[in-house]
Each structure stands twice: as C-alpha cells, then as structure tokens.
Coordinates of C-alpha atoms and ligand atoms in Angstrom, one line a residue:
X1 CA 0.0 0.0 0.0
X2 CA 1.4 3.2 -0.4
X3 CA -0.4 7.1 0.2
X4 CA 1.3 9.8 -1.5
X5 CA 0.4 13.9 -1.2
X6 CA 1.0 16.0 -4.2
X7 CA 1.1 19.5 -3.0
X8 CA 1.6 22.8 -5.3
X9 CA 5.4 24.0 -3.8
X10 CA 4.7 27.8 -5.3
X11 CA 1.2 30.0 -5.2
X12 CA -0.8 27.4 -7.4
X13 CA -0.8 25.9 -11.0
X14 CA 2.1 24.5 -11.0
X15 CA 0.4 21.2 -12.9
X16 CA -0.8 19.2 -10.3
X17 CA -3.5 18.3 -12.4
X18 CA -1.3 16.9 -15.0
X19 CA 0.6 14.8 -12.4
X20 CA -2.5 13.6 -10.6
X21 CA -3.5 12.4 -13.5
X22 CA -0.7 10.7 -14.7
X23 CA 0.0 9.1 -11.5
X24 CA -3.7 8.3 -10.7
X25 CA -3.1 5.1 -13.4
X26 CA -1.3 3.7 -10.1
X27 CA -3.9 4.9 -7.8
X28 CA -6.9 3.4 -6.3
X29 CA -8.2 6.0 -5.0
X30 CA -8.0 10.1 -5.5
X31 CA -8.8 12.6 -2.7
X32 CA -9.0 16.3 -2.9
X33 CA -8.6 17.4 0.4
X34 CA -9.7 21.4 0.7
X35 CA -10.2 24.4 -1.5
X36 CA -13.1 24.6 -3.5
X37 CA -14.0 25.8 -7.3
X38 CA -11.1 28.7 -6.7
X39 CA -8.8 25.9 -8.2
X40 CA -8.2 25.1 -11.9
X41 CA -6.4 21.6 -12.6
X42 CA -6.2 21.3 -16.1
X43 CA -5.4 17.6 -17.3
X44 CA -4.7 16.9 -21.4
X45 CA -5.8 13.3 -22.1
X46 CA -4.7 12.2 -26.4
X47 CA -4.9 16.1 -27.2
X48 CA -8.6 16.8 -25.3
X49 CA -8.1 18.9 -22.6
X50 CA -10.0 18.7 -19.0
X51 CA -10.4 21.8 -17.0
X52 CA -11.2 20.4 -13.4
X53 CA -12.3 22.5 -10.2
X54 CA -14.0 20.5 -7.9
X55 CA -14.0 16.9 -9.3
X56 CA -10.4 14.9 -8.4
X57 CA -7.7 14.6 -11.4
X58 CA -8.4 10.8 -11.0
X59 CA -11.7 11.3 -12.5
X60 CA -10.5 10.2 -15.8
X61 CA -9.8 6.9 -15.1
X62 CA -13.0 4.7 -15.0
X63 CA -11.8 2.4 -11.8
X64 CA -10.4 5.1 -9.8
X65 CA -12.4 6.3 -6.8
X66 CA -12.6 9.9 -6.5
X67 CA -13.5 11.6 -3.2
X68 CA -13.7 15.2 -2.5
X69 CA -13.2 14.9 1.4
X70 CA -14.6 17.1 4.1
X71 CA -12.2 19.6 4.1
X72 CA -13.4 20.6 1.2
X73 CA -15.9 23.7 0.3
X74 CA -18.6 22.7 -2.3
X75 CA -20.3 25.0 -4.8
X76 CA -23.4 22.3 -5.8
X77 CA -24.8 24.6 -8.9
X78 CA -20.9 24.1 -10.2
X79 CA -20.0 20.6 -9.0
X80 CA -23.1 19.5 -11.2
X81 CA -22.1 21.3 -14.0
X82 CA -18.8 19.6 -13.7
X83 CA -20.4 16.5 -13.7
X84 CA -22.3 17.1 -16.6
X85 CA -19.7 18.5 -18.4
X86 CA -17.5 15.1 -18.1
X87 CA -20.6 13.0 -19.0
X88 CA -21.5 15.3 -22.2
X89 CA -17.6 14.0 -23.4
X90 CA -17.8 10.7 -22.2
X91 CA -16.1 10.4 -18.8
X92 CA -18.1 7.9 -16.0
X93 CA -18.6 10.1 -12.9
X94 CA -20.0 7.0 -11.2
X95 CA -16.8 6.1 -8.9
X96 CA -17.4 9.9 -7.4
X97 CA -17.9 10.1 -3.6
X98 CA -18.6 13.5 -1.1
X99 CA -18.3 14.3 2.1
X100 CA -21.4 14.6 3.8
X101 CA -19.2 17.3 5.9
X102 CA -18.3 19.3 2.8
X103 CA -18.9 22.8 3.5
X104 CA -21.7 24.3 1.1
X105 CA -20.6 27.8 -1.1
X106 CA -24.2 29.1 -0.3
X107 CA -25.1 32.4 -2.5
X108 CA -24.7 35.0 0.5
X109 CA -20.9 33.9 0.4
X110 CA -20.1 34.7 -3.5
X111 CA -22.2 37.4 -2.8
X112 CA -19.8 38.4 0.0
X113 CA -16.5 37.4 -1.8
X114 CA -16.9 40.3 -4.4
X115 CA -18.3 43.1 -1.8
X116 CA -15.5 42.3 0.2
X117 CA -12.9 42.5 -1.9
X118 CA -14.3 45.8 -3.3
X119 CA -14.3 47.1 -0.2
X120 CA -10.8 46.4 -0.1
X121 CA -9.7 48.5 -2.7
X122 CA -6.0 49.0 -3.1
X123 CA -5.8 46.4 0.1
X124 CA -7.5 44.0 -2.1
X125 CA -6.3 40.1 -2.0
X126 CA -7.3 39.4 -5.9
X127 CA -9.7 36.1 -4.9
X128 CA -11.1 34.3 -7.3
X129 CA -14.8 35.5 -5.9
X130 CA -15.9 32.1 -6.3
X131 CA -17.1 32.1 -1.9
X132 CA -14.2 30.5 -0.8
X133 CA -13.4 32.6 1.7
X134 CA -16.4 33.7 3.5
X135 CA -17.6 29.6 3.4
X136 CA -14.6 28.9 5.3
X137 CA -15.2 31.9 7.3
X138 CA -18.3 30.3 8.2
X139 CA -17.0 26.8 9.2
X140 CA -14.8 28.7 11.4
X141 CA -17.6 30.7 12.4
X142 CA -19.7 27.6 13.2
X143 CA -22.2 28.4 11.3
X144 CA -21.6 27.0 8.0
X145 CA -24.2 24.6 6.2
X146 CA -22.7 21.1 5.4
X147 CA -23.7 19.1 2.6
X148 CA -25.4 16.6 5.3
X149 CA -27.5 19.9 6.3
X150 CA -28.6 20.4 2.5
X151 CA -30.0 16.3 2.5
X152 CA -31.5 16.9 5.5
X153 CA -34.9 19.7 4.8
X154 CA -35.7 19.9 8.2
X155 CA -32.6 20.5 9.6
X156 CA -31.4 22.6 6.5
X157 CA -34.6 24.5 6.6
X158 CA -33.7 25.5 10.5
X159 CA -30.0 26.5 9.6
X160 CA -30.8 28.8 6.7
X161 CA -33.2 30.3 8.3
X162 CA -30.9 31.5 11.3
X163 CA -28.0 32.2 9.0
X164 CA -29.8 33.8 6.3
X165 CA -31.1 36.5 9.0
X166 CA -27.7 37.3 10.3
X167 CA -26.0 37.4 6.4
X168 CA -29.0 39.8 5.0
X169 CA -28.5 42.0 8.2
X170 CA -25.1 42.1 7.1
X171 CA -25.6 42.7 3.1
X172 CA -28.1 45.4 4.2
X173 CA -26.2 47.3 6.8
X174 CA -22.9 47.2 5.8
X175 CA -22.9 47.0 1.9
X176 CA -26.4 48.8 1.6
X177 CA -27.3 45.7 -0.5
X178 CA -30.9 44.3 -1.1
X179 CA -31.4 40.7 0.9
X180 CA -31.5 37.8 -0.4
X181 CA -34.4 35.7 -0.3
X182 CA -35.1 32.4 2.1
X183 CA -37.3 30.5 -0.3
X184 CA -35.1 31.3 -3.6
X185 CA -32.3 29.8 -1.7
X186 CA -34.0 27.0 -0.1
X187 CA -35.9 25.7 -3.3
X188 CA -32.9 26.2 -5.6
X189 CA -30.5 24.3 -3.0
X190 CA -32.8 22.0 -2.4
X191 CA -33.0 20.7 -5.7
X192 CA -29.5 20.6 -6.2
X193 CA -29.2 18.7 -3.0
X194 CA -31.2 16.3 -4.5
X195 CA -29.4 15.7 -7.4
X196 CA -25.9 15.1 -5.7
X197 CA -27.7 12.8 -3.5
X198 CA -26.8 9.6 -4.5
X199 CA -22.7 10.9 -4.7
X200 CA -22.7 11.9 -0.5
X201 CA -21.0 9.4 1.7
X202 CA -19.0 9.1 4.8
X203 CA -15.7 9.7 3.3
X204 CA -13.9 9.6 6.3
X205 CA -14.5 6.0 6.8
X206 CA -13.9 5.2 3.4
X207 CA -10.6 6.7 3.1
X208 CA -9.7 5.1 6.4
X209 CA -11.0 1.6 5.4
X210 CA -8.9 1.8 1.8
X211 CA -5.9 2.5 3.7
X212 CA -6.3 0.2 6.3
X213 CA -7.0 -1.9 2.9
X214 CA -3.5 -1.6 1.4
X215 CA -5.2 0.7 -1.3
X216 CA -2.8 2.7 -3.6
X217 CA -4.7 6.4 -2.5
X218 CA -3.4 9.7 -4.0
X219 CA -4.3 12.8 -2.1
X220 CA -4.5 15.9 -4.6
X221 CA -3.5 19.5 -3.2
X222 CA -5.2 22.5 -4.8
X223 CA -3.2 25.6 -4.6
X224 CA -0.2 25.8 -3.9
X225 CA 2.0 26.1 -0.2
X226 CA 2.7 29.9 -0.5
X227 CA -1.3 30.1 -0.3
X228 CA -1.9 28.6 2.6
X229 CA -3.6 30.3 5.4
X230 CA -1.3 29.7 8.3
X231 CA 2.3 29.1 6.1
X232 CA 1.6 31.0 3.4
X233 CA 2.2 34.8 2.4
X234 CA -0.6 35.8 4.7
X235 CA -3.1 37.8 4.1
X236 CA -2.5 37.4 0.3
X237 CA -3.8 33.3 0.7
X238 CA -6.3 31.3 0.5
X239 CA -8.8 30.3 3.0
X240 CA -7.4 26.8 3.6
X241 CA -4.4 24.3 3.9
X242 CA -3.0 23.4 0.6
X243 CA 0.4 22.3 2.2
X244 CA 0.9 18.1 2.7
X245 CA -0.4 18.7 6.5
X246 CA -4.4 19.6 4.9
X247 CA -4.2 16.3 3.2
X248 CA -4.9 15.1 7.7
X249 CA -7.2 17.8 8.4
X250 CA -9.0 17.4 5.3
X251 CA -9.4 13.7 5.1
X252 CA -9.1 12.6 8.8
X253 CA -6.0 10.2 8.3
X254 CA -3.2 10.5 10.5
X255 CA 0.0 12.4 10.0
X256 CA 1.9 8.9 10.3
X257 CA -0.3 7.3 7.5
X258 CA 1.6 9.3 4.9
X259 CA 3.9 7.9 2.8
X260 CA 5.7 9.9 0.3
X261 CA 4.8 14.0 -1.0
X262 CA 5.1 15.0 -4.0
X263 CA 6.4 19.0 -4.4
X264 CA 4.9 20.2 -7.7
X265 CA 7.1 22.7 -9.1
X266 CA 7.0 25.0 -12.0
X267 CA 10.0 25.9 -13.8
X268 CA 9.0 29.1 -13.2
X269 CA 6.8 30.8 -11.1
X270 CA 3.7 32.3 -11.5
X271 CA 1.2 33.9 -8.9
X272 CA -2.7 34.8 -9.7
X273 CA -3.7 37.6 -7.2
X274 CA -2.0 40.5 -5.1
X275 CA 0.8 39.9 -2.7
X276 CA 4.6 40.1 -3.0
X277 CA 6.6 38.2 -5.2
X278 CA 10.5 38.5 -5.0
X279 CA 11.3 37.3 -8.1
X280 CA 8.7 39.1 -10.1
X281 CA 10.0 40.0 -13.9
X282 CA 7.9 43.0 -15.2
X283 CA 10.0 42.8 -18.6
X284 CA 10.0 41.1 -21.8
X285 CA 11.4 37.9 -20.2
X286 CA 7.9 37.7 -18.0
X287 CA 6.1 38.3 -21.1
X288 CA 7.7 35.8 -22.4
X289 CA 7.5 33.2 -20.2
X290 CA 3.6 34.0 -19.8
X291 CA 3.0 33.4 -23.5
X292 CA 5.3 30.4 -24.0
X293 CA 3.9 28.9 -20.8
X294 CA 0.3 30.3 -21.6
X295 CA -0.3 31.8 -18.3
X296 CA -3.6 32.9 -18.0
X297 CA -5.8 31.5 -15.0
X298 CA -7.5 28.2 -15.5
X299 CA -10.6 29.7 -13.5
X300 CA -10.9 33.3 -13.6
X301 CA -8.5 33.9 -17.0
X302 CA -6.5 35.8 -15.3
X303 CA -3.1 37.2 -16.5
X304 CA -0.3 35.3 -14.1
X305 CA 2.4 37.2 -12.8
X306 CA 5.6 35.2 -14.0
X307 CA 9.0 35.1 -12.9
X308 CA 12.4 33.1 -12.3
X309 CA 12.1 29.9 -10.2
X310 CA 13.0 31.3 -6.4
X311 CA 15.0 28.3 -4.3
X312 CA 14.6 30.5 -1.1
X313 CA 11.0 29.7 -1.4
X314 CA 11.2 25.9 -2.6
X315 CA 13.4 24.7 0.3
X316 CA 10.8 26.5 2.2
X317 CA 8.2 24.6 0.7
X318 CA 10.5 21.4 1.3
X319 CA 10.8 21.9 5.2
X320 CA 6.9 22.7 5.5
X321 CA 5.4 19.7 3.2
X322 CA 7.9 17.2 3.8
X323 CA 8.7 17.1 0.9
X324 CA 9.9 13.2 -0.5
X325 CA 11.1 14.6 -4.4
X326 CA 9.6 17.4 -6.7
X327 CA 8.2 16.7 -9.9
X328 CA 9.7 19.9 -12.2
X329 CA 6.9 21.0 -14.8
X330 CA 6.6 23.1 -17.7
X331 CA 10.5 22.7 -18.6
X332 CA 10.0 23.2 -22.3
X333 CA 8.6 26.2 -21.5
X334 CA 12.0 27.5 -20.6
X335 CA 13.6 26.0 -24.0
X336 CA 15.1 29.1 -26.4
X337 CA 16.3 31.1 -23.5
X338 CA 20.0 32.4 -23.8
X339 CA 20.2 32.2 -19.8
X340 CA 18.3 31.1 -16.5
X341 CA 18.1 32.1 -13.6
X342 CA 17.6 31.2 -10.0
X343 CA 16.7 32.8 -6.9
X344 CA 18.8 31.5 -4.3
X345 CA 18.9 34.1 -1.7
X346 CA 17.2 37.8 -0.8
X347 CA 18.7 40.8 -0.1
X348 CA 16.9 42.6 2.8
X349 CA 17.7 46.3 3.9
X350 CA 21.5 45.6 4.3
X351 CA 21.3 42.1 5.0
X352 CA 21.3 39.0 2.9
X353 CA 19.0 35.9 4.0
X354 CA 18.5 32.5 2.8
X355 CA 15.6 31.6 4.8
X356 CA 12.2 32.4 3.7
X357 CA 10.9 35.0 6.2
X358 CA 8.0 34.5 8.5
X359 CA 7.0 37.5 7.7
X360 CA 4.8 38.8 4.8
X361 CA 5.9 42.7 5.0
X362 CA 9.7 41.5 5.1
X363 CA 9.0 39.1 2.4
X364 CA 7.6 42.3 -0.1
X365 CA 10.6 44.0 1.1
X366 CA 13.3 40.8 -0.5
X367 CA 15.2 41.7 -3.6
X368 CA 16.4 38.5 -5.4
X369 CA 20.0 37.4 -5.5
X370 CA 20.3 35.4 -8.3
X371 CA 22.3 32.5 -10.1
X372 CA 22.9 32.7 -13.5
X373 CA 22.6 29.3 -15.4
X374 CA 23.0 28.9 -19.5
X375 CA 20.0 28.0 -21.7
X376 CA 19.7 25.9 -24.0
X377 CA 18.0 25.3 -27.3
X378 CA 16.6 21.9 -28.5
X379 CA 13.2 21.0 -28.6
X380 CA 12.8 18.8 -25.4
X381 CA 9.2 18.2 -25.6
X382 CA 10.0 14.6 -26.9
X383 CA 12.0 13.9 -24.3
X384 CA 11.4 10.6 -22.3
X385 CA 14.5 10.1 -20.3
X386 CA 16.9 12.4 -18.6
X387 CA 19.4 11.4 -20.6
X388 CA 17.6 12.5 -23.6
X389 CA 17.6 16.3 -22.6
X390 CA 20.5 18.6 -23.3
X391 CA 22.9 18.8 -20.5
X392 CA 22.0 22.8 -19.8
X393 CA 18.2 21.4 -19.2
X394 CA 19.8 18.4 -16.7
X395 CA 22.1 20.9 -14.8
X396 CA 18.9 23.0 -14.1
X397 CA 17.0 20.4 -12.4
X398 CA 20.5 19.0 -10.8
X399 CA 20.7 22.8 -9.3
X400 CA 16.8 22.8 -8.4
X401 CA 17.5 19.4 -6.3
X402 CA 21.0 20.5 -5.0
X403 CA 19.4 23.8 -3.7
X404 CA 16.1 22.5 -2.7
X405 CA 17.8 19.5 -0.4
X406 CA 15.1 17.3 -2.5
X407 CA 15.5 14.6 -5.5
X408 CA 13.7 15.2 -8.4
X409 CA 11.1 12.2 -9.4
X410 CA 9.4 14.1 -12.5
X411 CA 10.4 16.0 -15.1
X412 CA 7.8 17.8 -17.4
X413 CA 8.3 18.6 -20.5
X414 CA 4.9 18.9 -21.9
X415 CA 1.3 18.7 -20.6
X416 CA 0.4 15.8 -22.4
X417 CA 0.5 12.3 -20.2
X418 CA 3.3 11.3 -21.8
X419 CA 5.9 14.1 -21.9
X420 CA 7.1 13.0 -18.4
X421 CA 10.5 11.7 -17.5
X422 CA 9.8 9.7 -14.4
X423 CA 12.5 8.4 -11.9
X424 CA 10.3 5.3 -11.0
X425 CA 12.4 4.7 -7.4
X426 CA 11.2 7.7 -6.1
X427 CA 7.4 7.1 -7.3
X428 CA 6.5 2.8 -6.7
X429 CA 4.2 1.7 -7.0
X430 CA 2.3 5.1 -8.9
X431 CA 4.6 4.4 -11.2
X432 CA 5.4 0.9 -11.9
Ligands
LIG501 P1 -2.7 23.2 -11.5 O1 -3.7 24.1 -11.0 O2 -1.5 23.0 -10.6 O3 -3.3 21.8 -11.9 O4 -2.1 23.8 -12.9 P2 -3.0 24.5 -14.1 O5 -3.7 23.4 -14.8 O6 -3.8 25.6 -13.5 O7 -1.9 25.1 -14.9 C1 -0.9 24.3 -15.5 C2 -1.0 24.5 -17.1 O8 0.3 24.0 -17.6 C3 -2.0 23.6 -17.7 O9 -2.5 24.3 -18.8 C4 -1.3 22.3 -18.1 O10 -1.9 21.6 -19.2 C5 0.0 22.9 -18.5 N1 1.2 22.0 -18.2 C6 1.4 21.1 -17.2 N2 2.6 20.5 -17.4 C7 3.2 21.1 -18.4 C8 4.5 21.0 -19.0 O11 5.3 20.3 -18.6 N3 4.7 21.8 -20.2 C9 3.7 22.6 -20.7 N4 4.0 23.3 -21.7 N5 2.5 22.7 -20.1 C10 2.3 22.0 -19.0
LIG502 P1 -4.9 25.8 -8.3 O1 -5.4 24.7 -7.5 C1 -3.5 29.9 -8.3 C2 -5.4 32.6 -5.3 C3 -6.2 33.7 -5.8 C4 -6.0 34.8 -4.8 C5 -5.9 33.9 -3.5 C6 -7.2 33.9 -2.7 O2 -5.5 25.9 -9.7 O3 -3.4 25.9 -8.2 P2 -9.5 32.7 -3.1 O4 -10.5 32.7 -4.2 O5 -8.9 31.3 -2.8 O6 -10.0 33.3 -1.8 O7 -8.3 33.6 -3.6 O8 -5.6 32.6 -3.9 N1 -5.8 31.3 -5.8 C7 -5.1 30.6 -6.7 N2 -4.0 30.9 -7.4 N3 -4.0 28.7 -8.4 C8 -5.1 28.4 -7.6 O9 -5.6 27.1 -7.6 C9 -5.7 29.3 -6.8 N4 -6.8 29.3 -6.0 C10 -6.8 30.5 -5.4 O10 -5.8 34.2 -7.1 O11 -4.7 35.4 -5.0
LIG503 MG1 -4.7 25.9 -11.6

C-alpha cells in the first residue's frame, strides 16, 4: 500500500493536475482534500483537454475512486455542471464520492467574496470571488451549512433560516445591499441537493478503510504552499491548507499514515492575485514566459504574474510539506532562453538571507540574489528520459535538487501524459 500527497510548492498551477492524472493510473483512490472551485487543474488526455475544479484529477480513469473529502468547500450549482460536463464528453462520474461534511458555497458567500474584496480597494487580495473565503469563514464561524445539512430539509430549513437572517443584516447594513431571499435559496438548493444525493457518503470511513485496505490512494492539493492560510504569504492566501499537513485535516487520516509528498514545481513561477513576489520579472522575459507557458488562469482567465524559479522559497516549501522529491513541470517552456536564472537568496535592507521569512511585510521587502545558469536550445518536448535532454536542461534540475535539499522524481516537458520523464524509485508503486 502506499499514500502519496502531491502539494503545489509555489502560489498554485504549477500542474498538479497533470501529475494527478498521470500518477492516478497507479492509484486506487483520488482525494482532494480542501479548497473549492477557486482551483483550476487542467489535465490533457490524447490532445482533449480537461479543466477540473472540484471533481479529483483521478476522475478520468474509469476504476479510480474519486473523493472530494470534508475539508473541502462545495459549490453544488458548479460541481453539477462539472459533472455534466464530463458525461456530455464521455467520462463515467460513477466512482465519485462527497463528504457529507463538505462545506456548502451558499449564495450569500459569493455574494460576499466580491463586496469584500471591493471594499478592499488597493488592500484588495485578488480572490477568485468564487465564496471561498467567507464559506470557510463560516465553518470557522460555526455556522456554516454542510452538505449533510442540505440532505436533510428539516434540519437545512432551520440552519438557513438563522443564517440567512444574520448574512441579510449584514448585506443590508454594511454593503447597503438588497437581501436575499429564504425561499429562492431554499428551493434552488434544495434541488440541487437532490441531485448530488446519491454521490454523498462518509468519506472519512472510506478513506480510512482503503488504507487500512493496502489501497494505492493519492491525495491531490489544490493551490499551492505559498497560499496557505497559516504558512503562506498571509493575508495574500487562501482560506485553507493546501500544504501536505491539509491532506490530515482534510481527510481525517493520520499524519503517520503518509507515505511519500510529492512537491509540484514549476520551472518558473507564477502567482494569480495580489501579494509580494520577489522574483517578479515586469519585462520582456515575463512576457515571455507567460506566453510560451500560456499563463492565464484556468478559473478566472487571469493574466499570471511570471518570474524566475525562487530556491529560497522551494526549500521552504521542502521543510513545511515534507517534501519526498519534486516533480519539475513546464520545462519546455524555458527551451530558447539564452540564460536562467535562479533565486537562491534575498537581499533585505542591508542584510542578505537565505531563509524564507516568516514575515509577509519583510517578504515584499526581498530583492532577489540570483544565479545565473545557460540556456539551451533543443526541442525537449519529446523527451522521455533524462538522458535525452540537453545537459544545460539536466544541470537545471541538478541545481533545483541541489538547492532545494530534495531529488527530483518528474520532469515535465509537456502537458500531455506522456511528456514525463519519471524516476520510478522515487514514485513505486504510482509508477510501476
Ligand atoms: P494546476 O492548478 O497546478 O493543476 O495547474 P493548471 O492546470 O492551472 O496550470 C498548468 C498548465 O500547464 C495547464 O494548462 C497544463 O496543461 C500545463 N502543463 C502542465 N505541465 C506542463 C508542461 O510540462 N509543459 C507545458 N508546456 N505545459 C504544461
Ligand atoms: P490551483 O489549484 C492559483 C489565489 C487567488 C488569490 C488567492 C485567494 O489551480 O493551483 P481565493 O478565491 O482562494 O480566496 O483567492 O488565492 N488562488 C489561486 N492561485 N491557483 C489556484 O488554484 C488558486 N486558488 C486561489 O488568485 O490570490
Ligand atoms: Mg490551476
């Protein structure tokens, strides 16, 4: 048996949709653990390509259970529409399992998302306004609605009514906004309650039971570590725990019941949203690298902010994950470049530090030192062992690892299944 956590090692899509996928072939079971529709996993299976949000990368494989887990936040109207979407093309949504405690995204909270953030103005976190935040804010709160609430009338009929009182008094008096209305909610939900029905399960116990099974399980981060709420660049984060430790809180195994994480790492880096971001290029070279790399969000279309890798960060996001190896995507993307660089320390004030700081005001405050590596030119994209890529491409990656502390089991060259080089020690039994 065998449990491994793939966990973005940057501020999101670094492609752990394309190595969920590819690794889900050895999985018996795929879990997303928290987040909600804010997340955009996109997974190319013989040149169709699969935007997924709420539905795990594991999806695509017919015998694969796929469990979004408790930690989860649920937005019914779009989880359906997933559903839909991967029936209308062919793809069996039958091995699909929820969490009866999913949190629900209930209107008042996309509703929220965007007066919020408008209210925010130039302090403004850039959120997807998909409800993320304000559901979580309610589970916190204690008085979010669960999906077990939503299959229940009675009981959901009692919550809404409370909540709904306190949300309108809210909408009204602070963001002079009209309330919303009980029965719109109630009858609308309702109906989609009913329709997801037959998905809802105690996921808890059937995570538990396929580990204690020997099952093959693969637990799929959404976001990415920089984002999380209590290790990322706070407040420029999400509303949950994207790093390995979410994959416990999310799921309810135990710390000691995982095997092996996965650090999915870009090239590159990218960030959707506000916050600060060292190695930022506002030049030709980040133009580049967003067109080559096509970085505009998988969710909201965004524009991503692009820029050199930054190793401060990754041995950051090595310490705070665990990290087992790092699976390096989106190397072709880096192909036709005369040099390379890497972050590898930050110069604050007068000081120079290699240590990711604790602190989000310091962080904005980091200028990157960088290491110059050369280029190269060849078309990797083709590319199915190491030895097969130009040694410029293999020094990279030998660098990342080096300066990372962490071995490399992936390299990406492509985001078709295939364009993966795959060190199959670090991966067994994924990757047989
Ligand atoms: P995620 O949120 O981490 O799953 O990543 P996204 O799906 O939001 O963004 C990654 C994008 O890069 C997607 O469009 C993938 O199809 C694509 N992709 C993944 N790996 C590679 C790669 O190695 N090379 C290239 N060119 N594209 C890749
Ligand atoms: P995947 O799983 C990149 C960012 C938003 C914003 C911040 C808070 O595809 O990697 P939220 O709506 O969550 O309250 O927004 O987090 N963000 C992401 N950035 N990839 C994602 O998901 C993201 N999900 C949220 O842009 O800066
Ligand atoms: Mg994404």
């Amino acid at each position: 048996m065998s449990t491994l956590v793939i966990v973005g090692s940057q501020w999101g899509d670094e492609g752990k949709g394309k190595v969920t996928d590819m690794l889900a072939e050895g999985a018996d079971m795929v879990v997303r653990y928290q987040g909600g529709n804010n997340a955009g996993h996109t997974v190319v299976v013989d040149g169709q390509e699969f935007k997924l949000h709420l539905i795990p990368s594991g999806i695509l494989y017919p015998d694969t259970i796929s469990v979004i887990a408790g930690g989860v936040v649920v937005d019914p109207s779009v989880l359906l529409e997933e559903i839909a979407g991967l029936n209308a093309r062919n793809v069996e949504t039958a091995g699909l399992r929820i969490s009866q405690n999913a949190h629900v995204i209930m209107p008042y909270h996309k509703l929220l998302d965007a007066l919020e953030e408008e209210t925010r103005g130039d302090g403004k976190i850039g959120t997807t306004c998909r409800g993320i935040g304000p559901a979580y804010v309610d589970k916190v709160h204690r008085c979010g609605i669960r999906i077990s609430d939503l299959l229940n009338s009675k009981t959901f009929k009692a919550r809404l009514t409370t909540v709904l009182q306190d949300k309108n008094r809210v909408l009204q008096r602070i963001y002079n906004h009209e309330p919303l209305s009980f029965d719109d909610i109630y009858d609308s939900y309702s109906q989609l309650a009913d329709r997801l029905r037959h998905y809802v399960t105690d996921t808890t116990q059937l995570v538990s039971e396929a580990n204690k099974a020997g099952k093959n399980i693969l637990f799929e981060g959404a976001q990415g570590t920089l984002l999380d709420i209590d290790q990322g660049t706070y407040p420029f984060v999400t509303s949950s725990h994207p790093i390995a430790g979410g994959a416990c809180l999310g799921t309810g195994i135990g710390p000691t019941d995982i095997d092996r994480v996965i650090g999915i790492t870009k090239a590159y880096t990218t960030r959707v949203g506000e916050g600060p971001f060292p190695v930022e290029l506002k030049d030709t070279v980040g133009d580049r690298l967003r067109d080559a790399g096509h970085e505009y969000g998988t969710t909201t279309g965004r524009p991503r902010r692009c820029g050199w890798v930054d190793a401060v960060m990754l041995r950051y996001a090595a310490a705070v994950n665990g990290l087992s190896s790092l699976a390096v995507t989106k190397m072709d993307v880096l192909t036709g470049l005369d040099e390379i660089k890497i972050c590898t320390a930050y110069k604050y004030r007068d000081t120079i530090i290699d240590k990711f700081p604790e602190r989000t005001d310091v962080l904005a405050e980091c200028e990157p030192i960088y290491e110059v590596l050369q280029g190269w030119q060849e078309d990797i994209t083709g590319a199915v062992t190491a030895e097969e890529l130009p040694q410029a491409a293999r020094l990279y990656v030998a660098r990342l690892e080096e300066l990372s502390g962490v071995p490399a089991s992936m390299i990406s060259v492509g985001p078709a299944r295939a364009q993966t080089i795959v060190n199959k020690h670090l991966l067994s039994p994924f990757h047989a």
